[in-house]
Amino acid sequence: MKRMVMRNATIPVMLFFLLCMFQGSVQGRHLLSSGPGIRPKPDDAAHFARWLVSQSFWGDLSTIESDLGGAPFGNVVSFSDGTPDKGTGIPYFYLTLLDPTARNALKDQRSSFTLSEYSLGTCGKTDPENPTCAKITLTGKLKMVDGKSSEAKYALTALFSKHPEMKDWPKDHNFQIFKLDIEDIFLINWFGGRKPLTVDQYLHA
Amino acid sequence: MKRMVMRNATIPVMLFFLLCMFQGSVQGRHLLSSGPGIRPKPDDAAHFARWLVSQSFWGDLSTIESDLGGAPFGNVVSFSDGTPDKGTGIPYFYLTLLDPTARNALKDQRSSFTLSEYSLGTCGKTDPENPTCAKITLTGKLKMVDGKSSEAKYALTALFSKHPEMKDWPKDHNFQIFKLDIEDIFLINWFGGRKPLTVDQYLHA
């Protein structure tokens, strides 16, 4: 960082500005201080899972890579489950067909999507593998959404509201909307192993 | 956050303290300002990949989940590829056999490990799916390391130096050391698709 000479009075102002900037990053871009942004209690598995999904904006999407002997292939992707104030629990993706993940899904839909609470900045100094720093894996089928459907229109609103730069991504890269049809939920948010949570409980929380 | 009444003079001091705290989190716990911590140029694929792996301390480990019809199962895990000043490029993990990931690997070693530069705080406001915010997927075989070997001793030093709380994790949870034998490297750190990078180039960077 460059050294700066400044008047004493400007230092608190600059520090406050910097603090706000860094605090914004640490807490995640869409973490709210009230309403849906409040971290539910770990015992409330359905609301906790929905909170973690709606507050997150990127994760790891795994598919089956036939070019690598059927190995599971994880890939960093952005996603959205709705507008910032209203999540649906269903992750939508905007994936280019130039990328292996989308191509894999077109051959074999088996997939999982994994998120860590560590990304939200709400785990403090707790290690990301410590069970009190929550993590969720949604397993199911990764399906391309018909670009002309009303669902596609909703998905694009959801995606672009959380990822403004997406709408300017190159048209010739063949970006398509995908969604995960969830079949199983693996949630860890406290000691004692995975939380019992059905897909129905999750979707209707 | 509670409202606080304080003397004017204490405000800059508190702000500075808070700024340092948040800045530490944003930049990642082991990001250095010189030496191995400097972000290599994207064209230098081997050094870039080694930098991303050595600076990261958690990621997503995918295995094949036979209980879910052979679906790829991602899981948030902590890892280390060496001591903070000297990485090896080989990710070591400390996994409990109570967890599906370790159990999956004992049945089927096919696995991948995925990291995002976004976790390091060096992507700024760039979206995590934007190719200039780097990501890497190491695909290979996830193998348990013999707990009595010299490699296990090294791995524990590497793991505990980056994850101090691990050494106090419950003994009855049957934590074992695993490593990823890398067979393929998928690195994106700029426009233009995956960077050509062999495992040999990566390991000897």
Short mmCIF file of C-alpha atoms in Angstrom, two decimals:
data_model
loop_
_atom_site.label_atom_id
_atom_site.label_comp_id
_atom_site.label_asym_id
_atom_site.label_seq_id
_atom_site.Cartn_x
_atom_site.Cartn_y
_atom_site.Cartn_z
CA MET A 1 0.00 0.00 0.00
CA LYS A 2 1.30 3.48 -0.90
CA ARG A 3 2.24 5.76 1.96
CA MET A 4 0.08 8.82 2.18
CA VAL A 5 0.55 12.17 3.89
CA MET A 6 -2.74 13.64 5.07
CA ARG A 7 -4.31 15.91 7.61
CA ASN A 8 -5.14 14.29 10.93
CA ALA A 9 -8.82 15.06 10.53
CA THR A 10 -9.11 12.95 7.36
CA ILE A 11 -7.76 9.78 8.95
CA PRO A 12 -10.95 8.75 10.82
CA VAL A 13 -13.03 9.43 7.70
CA MET A 14 -10.77 7.29 5.51
CA LEU A 15 -10.66 4.52 8.08
CA PHE A 16 -14.43 4.48 8.27
CA PHE A 17 -14.68 4.31 4.48
CA LEU A 18 -12.16 1.47 4.31
CA LEU A 19 -13.86 -0.35 7.15
CA CYS A 20 -17.21 -0.22 5.36
CA MET A 21 -15.58 -1.47 2.17
CA PHE A 22 -13.91 -4.44 3.84
CA GLN A 23 -16.87 -5.20 6.05
CA GLY A 24 -19.02 -5.41 2.92
CA SER A 25 -16.71 -7.97 1.38
CA VAL A 26 -16.31 -10.07 4.48
CA GLN A 27 -19.98 -10.39 5.17
CA GLY A 28 -20.86 -11.35 1.62
CA ARG A 29 -22.51 -9.01 -0.80
CA HIS A 30 -26.10 -9.75 0.08
CA LEU A 31 -25.98 -10.43 3.80
CA LEU A 32 -28.75 -8.47 5.46
CA SER A 33 -28.92 -7.18 9.02
CA SER A 34 -32.59 -7.97 9.44
CA GLY A 35 -35.34 -10.10 7.90
CA PRO A 36 -34.16 -13.00 5.72
CA GLY A 37 -30.52 -12.10 6.47
CA ILE A 38 -30.66 -13.19 10.11
CA ARG A 39 -28.85 -16.51 10.74
CA PRO A 40 -31.48 -19.02 11.93
CA LYS A 41 -30.77 -21.28 14.90
CA PRO A 42 -28.95 -24.49 13.90
CA ASP A 43 -31.84 -26.67 15.13
CA ASP A 44 -34.16 -25.08 12.58
CA ALA A 45 -32.63 -27.10 9.73
CA ALA A 46 -35.04 -26.07 6.94
CA HIS A 47 -34.79 -22.32 7.55
CA PHE A 48 -31.07 -22.59 8.17
CA ALA A 49 -30.51 -24.35 4.84
CA ARG A 50 -32.64 -21.80 2.98
CA TRP A 51 -30.77 -18.95 4.67
CA LEU A 52 -27.38 -20.39 3.69
CA VAL A 53 -28.46 -20.86 0.07
CA SER A 54 -30.14 -17.48 -0.33
CA GLN A 55 -27.26 -15.55 1.28
CA SER A 56 -24.58 -17.27 -0.80
CA PHE A 57 -23.81 -16.28 -4.37
CA TRP A 58 -21.14 -18.77 -5.50
CA GLY A 59 -20.27 -22.39 -4.81
CA ASP A 60 -18.88 -25.59 -6.26
CA LEU A 61 -20.88 -27.51 -8.84
CA SER A 62 -19.83 -31.15 -9.36
CA THR A 63 -20.63 -33.24 -12.40
CA ILE A 64 -19.39 -36.55 -13.84
CA GLU A 65 -16.45 -36.04 -16.22
CA SER A 66 -16.44 -38.79 -18.81
CA ASP A 67 -13.12 -37.58 -20.27
CA LEU A 68 -11.46 -38.33 -16.91
CA GLY A 69 -12.75 -41.86 -16.42
CA GLY A 70 -16.03 -40.76 -14.84
CA ALA A 71 -14.32 -38.77 -12.09
CA PRO A 72 -16.39 -36.26 -10.12
CA PHE A 73 -15.47 -32.83 -11.51
CA GLY A 74 -16.00 -29.82 -9.24
CA ASN A 75 -16.13 -26.32 -10.72
CA VAL A 76 -16.50 -22.85 -9.20
CA VAL A 77 -19.72 -21.22 -10.39
CA SER A 78 -21.96 -18.31 -9.48
CA PHE A 79 -25.65 -18.89 -8.85
CA SER A 80 -28.87 -17.41 -7.55
CA ASP A 81 -31.95 -18.92 -5.94
CA GLY A 82 -34.06 -15.79 -6.39
CA THR A 83 -34.04 -12.05 -5.95
CA PRO A 84 -32.01 -10.74 -2.97
CA ASP A 85 -35.16 -10.32 -0.85
CA LYS A 86 -36.89 -13.57 -1.86
CA GLY A 87 -35.16 -16.90 -2.40
CA THR A 88 -36.81 -20.06 -3.73
CA GLY A 89 -34.23 -22.58 -2.55
CA ILE A 90 -33.67 -23.74 -6.14
CA PRO A 91 -30.20 -22.84 -7.47
CA TYR A 92 -30.10 -21.38 -11.00
CA PHE A 93 -26.85 -21.14 -12.95
CA TYR A 94 -25.65 -19.29 -16.04
CA LEU A 95 -23.15 -21.64 -17.65
CA THR A 96 -21.26 -21.43 -20.90
CA LEU A 97 -21.27 -24.54 -23.07
CA LEU A 98 -17.54 -23.87 -23.61
CA ASP A 99 -17.05 -25.11 -20.03
CA PRO A 100 -16.87 -28.82 -19.08
CA THR A 101 -19.54 -28.56 -16.35
CA ALA A 102 -22.40 -27.64 -18.69
CA ARG A 103 -21.24 -30.16 -21.30
CA ASN A 104 -21.01 -32.90 -18.65
CA ALA A 105 -24.56 -32.16 -17.47
CA LEU A 106 -25.91 -32.56 -21.00
CA LYS A 107 -24.46 -36.10 -21.06
CA ASP A 108 -25.13 -37.08 -17.42
CA GLN A 109 -27.35 -34.96 -15.17
CA ARG A 110 -26.07 -36.37 -11.87
CA SER A 111 -24.68 -33.43 -9.94
CA SER A 112 -24.17 -31.79 -6.57
CA PHE A 113 -23.81 -28.20 -5.47
CA THR A 114 -21.82 -27.32 -2.35
CA LEU A 115 -21.72 -24.15 -0.27
CA SER A 116 -19.74 -23.11 2.78
CA GLU A 117 -20.88 -20.58 5.35
CA TYR A 118 -17.22 -19.55 5.51
CA SER A 119 -17.80 -17.54 2.32
CA LEU A 120 -20.37 -15.38 4.11
CA GLY A 121 -17.87 -14.25 6.75
CA THR A 122 -20.13 -15.41 9.60
CA CYS A 123 -17.84 -18.21 10.85
CA GLY A 124 -15.36 -15.81 12.47
CA LYS A 125 -12.11 -17.62 13.27
CA THR A 126 -13.73 -21.05 13.25
CA ASP A 127 -12.10 -23.46 10.80
CA PRO A 128 -14.16 -24.13 7.62
CA GLU A 129 -14.16 -27.87 8.42
CA ASN A 130 -15.44 -27.31 11.98
CA PRO A 131 -19.11 -28.44 12.00
CA THR A 132 -20.26 -25.18 13.61
CA CYS A 133 -19.24 -23.38 10.39
CA ALA A 134 -22.15 -24.59 8.29
CA LYS A 135 -21.95 -26.37 4.93
CA ILE A 136 -24.55 -27.77 2.62
CA THR A 137 -24.48 -30.15 -0.34
CA LEU A 138 -27.53 -30.29 -2.60
CA THR A 139 -27.49 -33.45 -4.74
CA GLY A 140 -29.76 -33.98 -7.74
CA LYS A 141 -30.05 -33.51 -11.49
CA LEU A 142 -28.55 -30.53 -13.31
CA LYS A 143 -30.99 -29.58 -16.09
CA MET A 144 -30.89 -26.98 -18.83
CA VAL A 145 -33.87 -24.60 -18.67
CA ASP A 146 -35.71 -23.81 -21.92
CA GLY A 147 -34.55 -20.30 -22.76
CA LYS A 148 -38.02 -19.30 -23.97
CA SER A 149 -39.90 -20.42 -20.85
CA SER A 150 -41.28 -18.18 -18.09
CA GLU A 151 -38.93 -20.02 -15.71
CA ALA A 152 -35.97 -18.83 -17.79
CA LYS A 153 -37.20 -15.25 -17.52
CA TYR A 154 -37.46 -15.58 -13.73
CA ALA A 155 -34.03 -17.28 -13.52
CA LEU A 156 -32.37 -14.47 -15.48
CA THR A 157 -33.90 -11.86 -13.16
CA ALA A 158 -32.67 -13.86 -10.17
CA LEU A 159 -29.18 -14.31 -11.65
CA PHE A 160 -28.67 -10.76 -12.93
CA SER A 161 -29.93 -9.17 -9.70
CA LYS A 162 -27.16 -10.91 -7.74
CA HIS A 163 -24.54 -10.94 -10.52
CA PRO A 164 -24.90 -7.66 -12.44
CA GLU A 165 -21.89 -8.31 -14.70
CA MET A 166 -23.49 -11.47 -16.14
CA LYS A 167 -25.77 -9.51 -18.47
CA ASP A 168 -22.68 -8.16 -20.25
CA TRP A 169 -20.97 -11.53 -20.70
CA PRO A 170 -20.14 -12.34 -24.35
CA LYS A 171 -23.11 -13.51 -26.41
CA ASP A 172 -20.94 -15.83 -28.53
CA HIS A 173 -20.01 -17.95 -25.48
CA ASN A 174 -23.38 -19.68 -25.58
CA PHE A 175 -24.41 -19.13 -21.95
CA GLN A 176 -27.42 -21.22 -20.97
CA ILE A 177 -29.58 -21.33 -17.86
CA PHE A 178 -29.34 -24.48 -15.76
CA LYS A 179 -31.11 -25.47 -12.55
CA LEU A 180 -30.52 -28.14 -9.95
CA ASP A 181 -33.50 -30.44 -9.31
CA ILE A 182 -32.70 -31.31 -5.71
CA GLU A 183 -33.08 -34.93 -4.57
CA ASP A 184 -31.01 -35.00 -1.35
CA ILE A 185 -29.77 -32.42 1.16
CA PHE A 186 -26.64 -32.87 3.27
CA LEU A 187 -26.52 -30.09 5.89
CA ILE A 188 -23.97 -29.77 8.67
CA ASN A 189 -24.41 -26.75 10.96
CA TRP A 190 -23.54 -28.06 14.43
CA PHE A 191 -21.99 -31.06 16.17
CA GLY A 192 -23.68 -34.44 15.80
CA GLY A 193 -23.54 -35.18 12.08
CA ARG A 194 -25.86 -34.29 9.23
CA LYS A 195 -29.21 -32.67 10.05
CA PRO A 196 -32.34 -34.62 9.09
CA LEU A 197 -33.94 -32.53 6.32
CA THR A 198 -36.16 -33.61 3.43
CA VAL A 199 -36.32 -31.79 0.10
CA ASP A 200 -40.00 -31.05 0.79
CA GLN A 201 -39.24 -29.47 4.17
CA TYR A 202 -36.49 -27.41 2.53
CA LEU A 203 -38.56 -26.17 -0.40
CA HIS A 204 -41.55 -25.21 1.77
CA ALA A 205 -39.65 -23.57 4.62
CA MET B 1 -24.59 -4.25 16.52
CA LYS B 2 -25.04 -2.53 19.91
CA ARG B 3 -24.92 1.22 19.96
CA MET B 4 -21.99 2.57 21.91
CA VAL B 5 -21.32 5.94 23.51
CA MET B 6 -17.64 6.83 23.53
CA ARG B 7 -15.21 9.69 23.57
CA ASN B 8 -14.35 11.14 20.17
CA ALA B 9 -10.68 10.31 20.60
CA THR B 10 -11.34 6.58 20.86
CA ILE B 11 -13.22 6.35 17.55
CA PRO B 12 -10.18 6.38 15.20
CA VAL B 13 -8.41 3.80 17.38
CA MET B 14 -11.40 1.45 17.35
CA LEU B 15 -11.89 1.90 13.63
CA PHE B 16 -8.26 1.06 12.98
CA PHE B 17 -8.53 -2.05 15.13
CA LEU B 18 -11.68 -3.15 13.33
CA LEU B 19 -10.14 -2.39 9.95
CA CYS B 20 -7.14 -4.61 10.71
CA MET B 21 -9.44 -7.39 11.88
CA PHE B 22 -11.58 -7.32 8.75
CA GLN B 23 -8.65 -6.81 6.42
CA GLY B 24 -7.05 -9.94 7.86
CA SER B 25 -10.16 -11.96 7.07
CA VAL B 26 -10.63 -10.57 3.59
CA GLN B 27 -7.14 -11.30 2.43
CA GLY B 28 -7.16 -14.88 3.71
CA ARG B 29 -5.25 -16.06 6.71
CA HIS B 30 -2.00 -16.92 4.98
CA LEU B 31 -1.74 -14.38 2.21
CA LEU B 32 1.69 -12.81 2.30
CA SER B 33 2.76 -9.41 1.04
CA SER B 34 6.09 -10.65 -0.33
CA GLY B 35 7.81 -13.85 -1.45
CA PRO B 36 5.51 -16.80 -2.18
CA GLY B 37 2.45 -14.65 -1.41
CA ILE B 38 2.78 -12.49 -4.53
CA ARG B 39 0.15 -13.33 -7.18
CA PRO B 40 2.05 -14.65 -10.26
CA LYS B 41 1.13 -13.40 -13.73
CA PRO B 42 -1.71 -15.43 -15.30
CA ASP B 43 0.56 -16.59 -18.16
CA ASP B 44 2.83 -18.36 -15.71
CA ALA B 45 0.34 -21.22 -15.25
CA ALA B 46 2.50 -23.50 -13.10
CA HIS B 47 3.48 -20.85 -10.56
CA PHE B 48 0.00 -19.40 -10.60
CA ALA B 49 -1.57 -22.77 -9.79
CA ARG B 50 0.94 -23.42 -7.00
CA TRP B 51 0.29 -19.94 -5.58
CA LEU B 52 -3.48 -20.49 -5.56
CA VAL B 53 -3.16 -23.87 -3.85
CA SER B 54 -0.60 -22.77 -1.25
CA GLN B 55 -2.48 -19.58 -0.33
CA SER B 56 -5.84 -21.33 0.03
CA PHE B 57 -6.79 -23.28 3.13
CA TRP B 58 -10.22 -24.74 2.31
CA GLY B 59 -12.03 -25.99 -0.77
CA ASP B 60 -14.53 -28.47 -2.11
CA LEU B 61 -13.62 -32.15 -2.28
CA SER B 62 -15.79 -34.26 -4.59
CA THR B 63 -16.12 -38.03 -4.44
CA ILE B 64 -18.50 -40.63 -5.87
CA GLU B 65 -21.46 -41.29 -3.56
CA SER B 66 -22.71 -44.83 -4.09
CA ASP B 67 -25.67 -44.24 -1.74
CA LEU B 68 -26.97 -41.59 -4.17
CA GLY B 69 -26.74 -43.59 -7.37
CA GLY B 70 -23.09 -42.76 -7.99
CA ALA B 71 -23.69 -39.00 -7.92
CA PRO B 72 -20.69 -36.69 -7.54
CA PHE B 73 -20.73 -35.55 -3.90
CA GLY B 74 -18.96 -32.27 -3.07
CA ASN B 75 -18.00 -31.48 0.52
CA VAL B 76 -16.38 -28.47 2.17
CA VAL B 77 -13.03 -29.45 3.68
CA SER B 78 -9.91 -27.79 5.02
CA PHE B 79 -6.51 -28.76 3.63
CA SER B 80 -2.84 -27.90 3.47
CA ASP B 81 -0.16 -28.46 0.86
CA GLY B 82 2.71 -27.67 3.24
CA THR B 83 3.88 -25.21 5.83
CA PRO B 84 2.82 -21.57 5.29
CA ASP B 85 6.24 -20.67 3.82
CA LYS B 86 6.73 -23.79 1.70
CA GLY B 87 4.01 -25.57 -0.26
CA THR B 88 4.41 -28.86 -2.11
CA GLY B 89 1.37 -28.59 -4.40
CA ILE B 90 -0.04 -31.83 -2.98
CA PRO B 91 -3.20 -31.30 -0.93
CA TYR B 92 -3.40 -33.14 2.38
CA PHE B 93 -6.69 -33.52 4.27
CA TYR B 94 -7.70 -34.50 7.81
CA LEU B 95 -11.01 -36.30 7.38
CA THR B 96 -13.21 -38.12 9.85
CA LEU B 97 -14.45 -41.55 8.80
CA LEU B 98 -17.84 -40.45 10.21
CA ASP B 99 -18.15 -38.25 7.11
CA PRO B 100 -19.30 -39.56 3.68
CA THR B 101 -16.31 -38.11 1.79
CA ALA B 102 -13.70 -40.25 3.52
CA ARG B 103 -15.92 -43.33 3.38
CA ASN B 104 -16.59 -42.76 -0.34
CA ALA B 105 -12.85 -42.52 -1.04
CA LEU B 106 -12.21 -45.86 0.66
CA LYS B 107 -14.66 -47.47 -1.81
CA ASP B 108 -13.79 -45.42 -4.94
CA GLN B 109 -10.72 -43.17 -5.04
CA ARG B 110 -11.87 -41.05 -7.99
CA SER B 111 -12.01 -37.47 -6.72
CA SER B 112 -11.47 -33.80 -7.48
CA PHE B 113 -10.56 -30.83 -5.34
CA THR B 114 -11.70 -27.34 -6.32
CA LEU B 115 -10.53 -23.92 -5.15
CA SER B 116 -11.63 -20.38 -5.95
CA GLU B 117 -9.40 -17.34 -5.78
CA TYR B 118 -12.50 -15.53 -4.54
CA SER B 119 -11.82 -17.02 -1.09
CA LEU B 120 -8.49 -15.21 -0.93
CA GLY B 121 -10.10 -11.80 -1.31
CA THR B 122 -7.90 -10.94 -4.32
CA CYS B 123 -10.72 -10.84 -6.90
CA GLY B 124 -12.10 -7.51 -5.69
CA LYS B 125 -15.56 -6.92 -7.10
CA THR B 126 -15.07 -9.37 -9.98
CA ASP B 127 -17.70 -12.10 -10.06
CA PRO B 128 -16.45 -15.54 -8.91
CA GLU B 129 -17.46 -17.04 -12.29
CA ASN B 130 -15.56 -14.37 -14.26
CA PRO B 131 -12.44 -16.11 -15.69
CA THR B 132 -10.13 -13.38 -14.34
CA CYS B 133 -11.04 -14.54 -10.82
CA ALA B 134 -8.98 -17.73 -10.88
CA LYS B 135 -10.21 -21.24 -10.13
CA ILE B 136 -8.53 -24.61 -10.15
CA THR B 137 -9.76 -28.19 -10.13
CA LEU B 138 -7.27 -30.93 -9.28
CA THR B 139 -8.59 -34.34 -10.37
CA GLY B 140 -7.07 -37.64 -9.27
CA LYS B 141 -7.20 -40.35 -6.62
CA LEU B 142 -7.98 -39.60 -2.97
CA LYS B 143 -5.81 -41.94 -0.88
CA MET B 144 -5.51 -42.55 2.86
CA VAL B 145 -1.97 -42.00 4.13
CA ASP B 146 -0.48 -44.62 6.47
CA GLY B 147 -0.63 -42.92 9.90
CA LYS B 148 2.76 -44.33 10.89
CA SER B 149 4.65 -43.15 7.78
CA SER B 150 7.02 -40.19 7.58
CA GLU B 151 4.62 -38.68 5.04
CA ALA B 152 1.87 -38.72 7.71
CA LYS B 153 4.17 -36.87 10.10
CA TYR B 154 4.86 -34.24 7.45
CA ALA B 155 1.17 -33.97 6.53
CA LEU B 156 0.16 -33.38 10.15
CA THR B 157 2.75 -30.60 10.47
CA ALA B 158 1.41 -29.06 7.27
CA LEU B 159 -2.22 -29.38 8.36
CA PHE B 160 -1.81 -28.23 11.98
CA SER B 161 0.35 -25.23 10.98
CA LYS B 162 -2.51 -23.86 8.86
CA HIS B 163 -5.40 -25.23 10.95
CA PRO B 164 -4.35 -24.96 14.61
CA GLU B 165 -7.71 -26.15 15.97
CA MET B 166 -7.37 -29.53 14.20
CA LYS B 167 -4.97 -30.90 16.79
CA ASP B 168 -7.72 -30.59 19.43
CA TRP B 169 -10.44 -32.31 17.37
CA PRO B 170 -12.01 -35.32 19.15
CA LYS B 171 -9.87 -38.46 19.08
CA ASP B 172 -12.94 -40.73 18.95
CA HIS B 173 -14.00 -39.29 15.56
CA ASN B 174 -11.36 -41.37 13.78
CA PHE B 175 -9.69 -38.58 11.80
CA GLN B 176 -7.35 -39.91 9.12
CA ILE B 177 -4.89 -38.24 6.77
CA PHE B 178 -5.77 -38.32 3.09
CA LYS B 179 -3.92 -36.95 0.07
CA LEU B 180 -4.91 -36.28 -3.51
CA ASP B 181 -2.72 -37.99 -6.12
CA ILE B 182 -3.18 -35.47 -8.91
CA GLU B 183 -3.76 -36.74 -12.46
CA ASP B 184 -5.24 -33.68 -14.20
CA ILE B 185 -5.24 -29.91 -13.60
CA PHE B 186 -8.01 -27.59 -14.79
CA LEU B 187 -6.89 -23.98 -14.28
CA ILE B 188 -8.79 -20.90 -15.38
CA ASN B 189 -7.11 -17.58 -14.54
CA TRP B 190 -7.80 -15.38 -17.56
CA PHE B 191 -9.91 -15.24 -20.72
CA GLY B 192 -9.42 -17.95 -23.33
CA GLY B 193 -10.31 -21.19 -21.57
CA ARG B 194 -8.27 -23.60 -19.46
CA LYS B 195 -4.52 -23.06 -19.23
CA PRO B 196 -2.31 -25.85 -20.60
CA LEU B 197 -0.58 -27.28 -17.51
CA THR B 198 0.74 -30.79 -16.88
CA VAL B 199 0.96 -32.37 -13.43
CA ASP B 200 4.73 -32.54 -13.84
CA GLN B 201 4.99 -28.82 -14.62
CA TYR B 202 2.80 -28.09 -11.62
CA LEU B 203 4.69 -30.27 -9.14
CA HIS B 204 8.11 -28.98 -10.23
CA ALA B 205 7.23 -25.29 -10.47
#
